[in-house]
Tab-separated table of C-alpha atoms in Angstrom:
chain	number	residue	atom	x	y	z
A	1	MET	CA	0.000	0.000	0.000
A	2	GLY	CA	1.184	3.503	-0.759
A	3	LYS	CA	2.005	6.123	1.783
A	4	VAL	CA	0.547	9.618	2.186
A	5	GLY	CA	2.517	12.739	3.029
A	6	ILE	CA	0.640	15.236	5.197
A	7	LEU	CA	2.136	18.721	5.087
A	8	MET	CA	1.248	21.946	6.800
A	9	GLY	CA	2.919	25.324	6.751
A	10	SER	CA	2.519	26.024	10.454
A	11	ASP	CA	1.823	24.178	13.687
A	12	SER	CA	-1.326	26.305	14.007
A	13	ASP	CA	-2.723	24.085	11.205
A	14	LEU	CA	-2.241	20.900	13.256
A	15	PRO	CA	-5.757	20.715	14.780
A	16	VAL	CA	-7.190	20.635	11.241
A	17	MET	CA	-4.522	18.378	9.718
A	18	LYS	CA	-4.799	15.873	12.579
A	19	LYS	CA	-8.231	14.993	11.190
A	20	ALA	CA	-6.544	13.738	8.017
A	21	ALA	CA	-4.100	11.658	10.041
A	22	ASP	CA	-6.916	10.211	12.171
A	23	MET	CA	-8.892	9.218	9.089
A	24	LEU	CA	-5.871	7.589	7.424
A	25	GLU	CA	-5.229	5.635	10.635
A	26	LYS	CA	-8.855	4.467	10.593
A	27	PHE	CA	-8.268	3.064	7.093
A	28	GLY	CA	-4.866	1.580	7.942
A	29	VAL	CA	-3.038	3.876	5.516
A	30	GLU	CA	0.567	4.692	6.359
A	31	TYR	CA	1.478	8.371	6.414
A	32	GLU	CA	4.132	10.821	7.448
A	33	MET	CA	3.288	14.269	8.778
A	34	THR	CA	5.489	17.327	8.931
A	35	ILE	CA	5.523	21.101	9.133
A	36	ILE	CA	7.253	22.659	6.172
A	37	SER	CA	7.104	26.147	4.728
A	38	ALA	CA	7.445	26.774	1.003
A	39	HIS	CA	8.204	30.422	1.833
A	40	ARG	CA	10.435	30.238	4.920
A	41	MET	CA	12.458	27.159	4.004
A	42	PRO	CA	12.253	26.747	0.230
A	43	ASP	CA	15.389	24.595	-0.010
A	44	ILE	CA	14.054	22.052	2.488
A	45	PHE	CA	10.613	22.183	0.896
A	46	VAL	CA	12.002	21.470	-2.591
A	47	GLU	CA	14.036	18.567	-1.187
A	48	TYR	CA	10.909	17.137	0.490
A	49	ALA	CA	8.666	17.441	-2.583
A	50	THR	CA	11.203	16.163	-5.107
A	51	LYS	CA	12.236	13.161	-2.970
A	52	ALA	CA	8.772	12.204	-1.653
A	53	GLU	CA	8.114	9.568	-4.300
A	54	GLU	CA	11.470	7.904	-3.528
A	55	ARG	CA	10.283	7.558	0.089
A	56	GLY	CA	7.112	5.772	-1.040
A	57	ILE	CA	4.752	8.764	-0.921
A	58	GLU	CA	2.011	8.310	-3.514
A	59	VAL	CA	-0.302	11.161	-2.497
A	60	ILE	CA	0.427	14.439	-0.717
A	61	ILE	CA	-2.174	16.210	1.392
A	62	ALA	CA	-1.095	19.814	1.932
A	63	GLY	CA	-2.937	22.251	4.165
A	64	ALA	CA	-2.306	25.967	3.915
A	65	GLY	CA	-3.870	29.247	4.947
A	66	GLY	CA	-3.570	32.759	3.593
A	67	ALA	CA	-1.548	32.815	0.374
A	68	ALA	CA	-1.730	29.006	0.519
A	69	HIS	CA	1.157	28.227	-1.820
A	70	LEU	CA	2.115	24.911	-0.226
A	71	PRO	CA	-0.315	22.652	-2.168
A	72	GLY	CA	0.397	24.308	-5.515
A	73	MET	CA	4.144	24.201	-5.047
A	74	CYS	CA	3.860	20.512	-4.119
A	75	ALA	CA	1.908	19.891	-7.319
A	76	ALA	CA	4.558	21.712	-9.337
A	77	LEU	CA	7.345	19.495	-7.955
A	78	PHE	CA	5.643	16.164	-7.123
A	79	ASP	CA	4.456	14.045	-10.065
A	80	LEU	CA	1.701	12.172	-8.210
A	81	PRO	CA	-1.644	13.475	-6.818
A	82	VAL	CA	-1.766	16.451	-4.449
A	83	ILE	CA	-4.824	17.307	-2.379
A	84	GLY	CA	-5.056	20.825	-0.984
A	85	ILE	CA	-6.847	21.780	2.210
A	86	PRO	CA	-7.622	25.481	2.525
A	87	ILE	CA	-7.183	26.416	6.184
A	88	HIS	CA	-9.594	28.853	7.826
A	89	THR	CA	-8.002	32.267	8.346
A	90	LYS	CA	-9.005	35.026	10.751
A	91	SER	CA	-8.868	37.765	8.147
A	92	LEU	CA	-10.897	36.233	5.308
A	93	GLY	CA	-12.316	33.030	6.773
A	94	GLY	CA	-10.271	30.746	4.549
A	95	VAL	CA	-11.762	31.995	1.287
A	96	ASP	CA	-8.358	33.460	0.427
A	97	SER	CA	-6.807	30.030	0.959
A	98	LEU	CA	-9.521	28.311	-1.066
A	99	TYR	CA	-9.077	30.640	-4.036
A	100	SER	CA	-5.309	30.308	-3.901
A	101	ILE	CA	-5.430	26.502	-3.970
A	102	VAL	CA	-8.278	25.964	-6.401
A	103	GLN	CA	-7.079	28.473	-9.036
A	104	MET	CA	-4.025	26.563	-10.204
A	105	PRO	CA	-2.732	27.117	-13.733
A	106	SER	CA	-3.465	24.585	-16.444
A	107	GLY	CA	-1.204	21.550	-16.163
A	108	ILE	CA	-0.608	21.810	-12.390
A	109	PRO	CA	-3.817	20.437	-10.822
A	110	VAL	CA	-4.478	20.315	-7.103
A	111	ALA	CA	-7.553	18.426	-5.930
A	112	THR	CA	-9.126	20.793	-3.418
A	113	VAL	CA	-11.504	20.052	-0.561
A	114	ALA	CA	-13.582	22.385	1.598
A	115	ILE	CA	-12.092	24.869	4.019
A	116	ASP	CA	-10.718	22.792	6.932
A	117	GLY	CA	-11.857	19.636	5.073
A	118	ALA	CA	-9.006	17.402	6.227
A	119	ALA	CA	-11.154	14.301	6.775
A	120	ASN	CA	-12.395	14.441	3.186
A	121	ALA	CA	-8.833	14.973	1.958
A	122	ALA	CA	-7.816	11.747	3.699
A	123	ILE	CA	-10.796	9.869	2.279
A	124	LEU	CA	-9.903	11.126	-1.202
A	125	ALA	CA	-6.270	10.074	-0.712
A	126	ALA	CA	-7.428	6.616	0.391
A	127	LYS	CA	-9.703	6.365	-2.648
A	128	ILE	CA	-6.794	7.249	-4.927
A	129	LEU	CA	-4.632	4.571	-3.291
A	130	SER	CA	-7.490	2.049	-3.431
A	131	VAL	CA	-7.333	1.974	-7.230
A	132	ALA	CA	-4.372	-0.379	-6.820
A	133	ASP	CA	-5.376	-1.853	-3.441
A	134	PRO	CA	-8.529	-4.030	-3.303
A	135	GLU	CA	-8.286	-4.443	0.501
A	136	LEU	CA	-8.300	-0.695	1.019
A	137	ARG	CA	-11.283	-0.482	-1.335
A	138	LYS	CA	-13.144	-2.959	0.906
A	139	THR	CA	-12.269	-0.856	3.946
A	140	LEU	CA	-13.648	2.253	2.234
A	141	LYS	CA	-16.864	0.424	1.319
A	142	ALA	CA	-17.262	-0.680	4.934
A	143	TYR	CA	-16.774	2.934	6.084
A	144	LYS	CA	-19.464	4.086	3.668
A	145	MET	CA	-21.839	1.446	5.046
A	146	GLU	CA	-20.980	2.532	8.603
A	147	MET	CA	-21.971	6.109	7.737
A	148	LYS	CA	-25.242	4.939	6.165
A	149	GLU	CA	-26.124	2.841	9.203
A	150	GLY	CA	-25.352	5.781	11.494
A	151	VAL	CA	-27.761	8.052	9.648
A	152	GLN	CA	-30.433	5.336	9.566
A	153	ALA	CA	-30.106	4.858	13.343
A	154	LYS	CA	-30.544	8.609	13.901
A	155	ALA	CA	-33.624	8.665	11.671
A	156	GLU	CA	-35.154	5.757	13.587
A	157	LYS	CA	-34.414	7.453	16.910
A	158	LEU	CA	-36.009	10.689	15.691
A	159	GLY	CA	-39.075	8.722	14.599
A	160	ARG	CA	-39.357	7.074	18.031
A	161	LEU	CA	-38.738	10.169	20.164
A	162	GLY	CA	-40.109	13.032	18.111
A	163	HIS	CA	-38.103	16.160	17.374
A	164	ASP	CA	-38.372	17.878	20.775
A	165	ALA	CA	-37.174	14.841	22.769
A	166	TYR	CA	-34.459	14.119	20.189
A	167	ILE	CA	-33.120	17.682	20.429
A	168	GLU	CA	-33.229	17.503	24.237
A	169	GLN	CA	-31.107	14.319	24.171
A	170	MET	CA	-28.597	16.004	21.864
A	171	LYS	CA	-27.834	18.636	24.531
Protein backbone atom coordinates (compact mmCIF):
# COMPACT_ATOMS: atom_id res chain seq x y z
CA MET A 1 0.00 0.00 0.00
CA GLY A 2 1.18 3.50 -0.76
CA LYS A 3 2.01 6.12 1.78
CA VAL A 4 0.55 9.62 2.19
CA GLY A 5 2.52 12.74 3.03
CA ILE A 6 0.64 15.24 5.20
CA LEU A 7 2.14 18.72 5.09
CA MET A 8 1.25 21.95 6.80
CA GLY A 9 2.92 25.32 6.75
CA SER A 10 2.52 26.02 10.45
CA ASP A 11 1.82 24.18 13.69
CA SER A 12 -1.33 26.31 14.01
CA ASP A 13 -2.72 24.09 11.21
CA LEU A 14 -2.24 20.90 13.26
CA PRO A 15 -5.76 20.72 14.78
CA VAL A 16 -7.19 20.63 11.24
CA MET A 17 -4.52 18.38 9.72
CA LYS A 18 -4.80 15.87 12.58
CA LYS A 19 -8.23 14.99 11.19
CA ALA A 20 -6.54 13.74 8.02
CA ALA A 21 -4.10 11.66 10.04
CA ASP A 22 -6.92 10.21 12.17
CA MET A 23 -8.89 9.22 9.09
CA LEU A 24 -5.87 7.59 7.42
CA GLU A 25 -5.23 5.63 10.63
CA LYS A 26 -8.86 4.47 10.59
CA PHE A 27 -8.27 3.06 7.09
CA GLY A 28 -4.87 1.58 7.94
CA VAL A 29 -3.04 3.88 5.52
CA GLU A 30 0.57 4.69 6.36
CA TYR A 31 1.48 8.37 6.41
CA GLU A 32 4.13 10.82 7.45
CA MET A 33 3.29 14.27 8.78
CA THR A 34 5.49 17.33 8.93
CA ILE A 35 5.52 21.10 9.13
CA ILE A 36 7.25 22.66 6.17
CA SER A 37 7.10 26.15 4.73
CA ALA A 38 7.45 26.77 1.00
CA HIS A 39 8.20 30.42 1.83
CA ARG A 40 10.44 30.24 4.92
CA MET A 41 12.46 27.16 4.00
CA PRO A 42 12.25 26.75 0.23
CA ASP A 43 15.39 24.59 -0.01
CA ILE A 44 14.05 22.05 2.49
CA PHE A 45 10.61 22.18 0.90
CA VAL A 46 12.00 21.47 -2.59
CA GLU A 47 14.04 18.57 -1.19
CA TYR A 48 10.91 17.14 0.49
CA ALA A 49 8.67 17.44 -2.58
CA THR A 50 11.20 16.16 -5.11
CA LYS A 51 12.24 13.16 -2.97
CA ALA A 52 8.77 12.20 -1.65
CA GLU A 53 8.11 9.57 -4.30
CA GLU A 54 11.47 7.90 -3.53
CA ARG A 55 10.28 7.56 0.09
CA GLY A 56 7.11 5.77 -1.04
CA ILE A 57 4.75 8.76 -0.92
CA GLU A 58 2.01 8.31 -3.51
CA VAL A 59 -0.30 11.16 -2.50
CA ILE A 60 0.43 14.44 -0.72
CA ILE A 61 -2.17 16.21 1.39
CA ALA A 62 -1.10 19.81 1.93
CA GLY A 63 -2.94 22.25 4.17
CA ALA A 64 -2.31 25.97 3.92
CA GLY A 65 -3.87 29.25 4.95
CA GLY A 66 -3.57 32.76 3.59
CA ALA A 67 -1.55 32.81 0.37
CA ALA A 68 -1.73 29.01 0.52
CA HIS A 69 1.16 28.23 -1.82
CA LEU A 70 2.12 24.91 -0.23
CA PRO A 71 -0.32 22.65 -2.17
CA GLY A 72 0.40 24.31 -5.51
CA MET A 73 4.14 24.20 -5.05
CA CYS A 74 3.86 20.51 -4.12
CA ALA A 75 1.91 19.89 -7.32
CA ALA A 76 4.56 21.71 -9.34
CA LEU A 77 7.34 19.50 -7.96
CA PHE A 78 5.64 16.16 -7.12
CA ASP A 79 4.46 14.05 -10.07
CA LEU A 80 1.70 12.17 -8.21
CA PRO A 81 -1.64 13.47 -6.82
CA VAL A 82 -1.77 16.45 -4.45
CA ILE A 83 -4.82 17.31 -2.38
CA GLY A 84 -5.06 20.82 -0.98
CA ILE A 85 -6.85 21.78 2.21
CA PRO A 86 -7.62 25.48 2.52
CA ILE A 87 -7.18 26.42 6.18
CA HIS A 88 -9.59 28.85 7.83
CA THR A 89 -8.00 32.27 8.35
CA LYS A 90 -9.00 35.03 10.75
CA SER A 91 -8.87 37.77 8.15
CA LEU A 92 -10.90 36.23 5.31
CA GLY A 93 -12.32 33.03 6.77
CA GLY A 94 -10.27 30.75 4.55
CA VAL A 95 -11.76 31.99 1.29
CA ASP A 96 -8.36 33.46 0.43
CA SER A 97 -6.81 30.03 0.96
CA LEU A 98 -9.52 28.31 -1.07
CA TYR A 99 -9.08 30.64 -4.04
CA SER A 100 -5.31 30.31 -3.90
CA ILE A 101 -5.43 26.50 -3.97
CA VAL A 102 -8.28 25.96 -6.40
CA GLN A 103 -7.08 28.47 -9.04
CA MET A 104 -4.02 26.56 -10.20
CA PRO A 105 -2.73 27.12 -13.73
CA SER A 106 -3.46 24.58 -16.44
CA GLY A 107 -1.20 21.55 -16.16
CA ILE A 108 -0.61 21.81 -12.39
CA PRO A 109 -3.82 20.44 -10.82
CA VAL A 110 -4.48 20.32 -7.10
CA ALA A 111 -7.55 18.43 -5.93
CA THR A 112 -9.13 20.79 -3.42
CA VAL A 113 -11.50 20.05 -0.56
CA ALA A 114 -13.58 22.39 1.60
CA ILE A 115 -12.09 24.87 4.02
CA ASP A 116 -10.72 22.79 6.93
CA GLY A 117 -11.86 19.64 5.07
CA ALA A 118 -9.01 17.40 6.23
CA ALA A 119 -11.15 14.30 6.77
CA ASN A 120 -12.39 14.44 3.19
CA ALA A 121 -8.83 14.97 1.96
CA ALA A 122 -7.82 11.75 3.70
CA ILE A 123 -10.80 9.87 2.28
CA LEU A 124 -9.90 11.13 -1.20
CA ALA A 125 -6.27 10.07 -0.71
CA ALA A 126 -7.43 6.62 0.39
CA LYS A 127 -9.70 6.37 -2.65
CA ILE A 128 -6.79 7.25 -4.93
CA LEU A 129 -4.63 4.57 -3.29
CA SER A 130 -7.49 2.05 -3.43
CA VAL A 131 -7.33 1.97 -7.23
CA ALA A 132 -4.37 -0.38 -6.82
CA ASP A 133 -5.38 -1.85 -3.44
CA PRO A 134 -8.53 -4.03 -3.30
CA GLU A 135 -8.29 -4.44 0.50
CA LEU A 136 -8.30 -0.70 1.02
CA ARG A 137 -11.28 -0.48 -1.33
CA LYS A 138 -13.14 -2.96 0.91
CA THR A 139 -12.27 -0.86 3.95
CA LEU A 140 -13.65 2.25 2.23
CA LYS A 141 -16.86 0.42 1.32
CA ALA A 142 -17.26 -0.68 4.93
CA TYR A 143 -16.77 2.93 6.08
CA LYS A 144 -19.46 4.09 3.67
CA MET A 145 -21.84 1.45 5.05
CA GLU A 146 -20.98 2.53 8.60
CA MET A 147 -21.97 6.11 7.74
CA LYS A 148 -25.24 4.94 6.17
CA GLU A 149 -26.12 2.84 9.20
CA GLY A 150 -25.35 5.78 11.49
CA VAL A 151 -27.76 8.05 9.65
CA GLN A 152 -30.43 5.34 9.57
CA ALA A 153 -30.11 4.86 13.34
CA LYS A 154 -30.54 8.61 13.90
CA ALA A 155 -33.62 8.66 11.67
CA GLU A 156 -35.15 5.76 13.59
CA LYS A 157 -34.41 7.45 16.91
CA LEU A 158 -36.01 10.69 15.69
CA GLY A 159 -39.08 8.72 14.60
CA ARG A 160 -39.36 7.07 18.03
CA LEU A 161 -38.74 10.17 20.16
CA GLY A 162 -40.11 13.03 18.11
CA HIS A 163 -38.10 16.16 17.37
CA ASP A 164 -38.37 17.88 20.78
CA ALA A 165 -37.17 14.84 22.77
CA TYR A 166 -34.46 14.12 20.19
CA ILE A 167 -33.12 17.68 20.43
CA GLU A 168 -33.23 17.50 24.24
CA GLN A 169 -31.11 14.32 24.17
CA MET A 170 -28.60 16.00 21.86
CA LYS A 171 -27.83 18.64 24.53
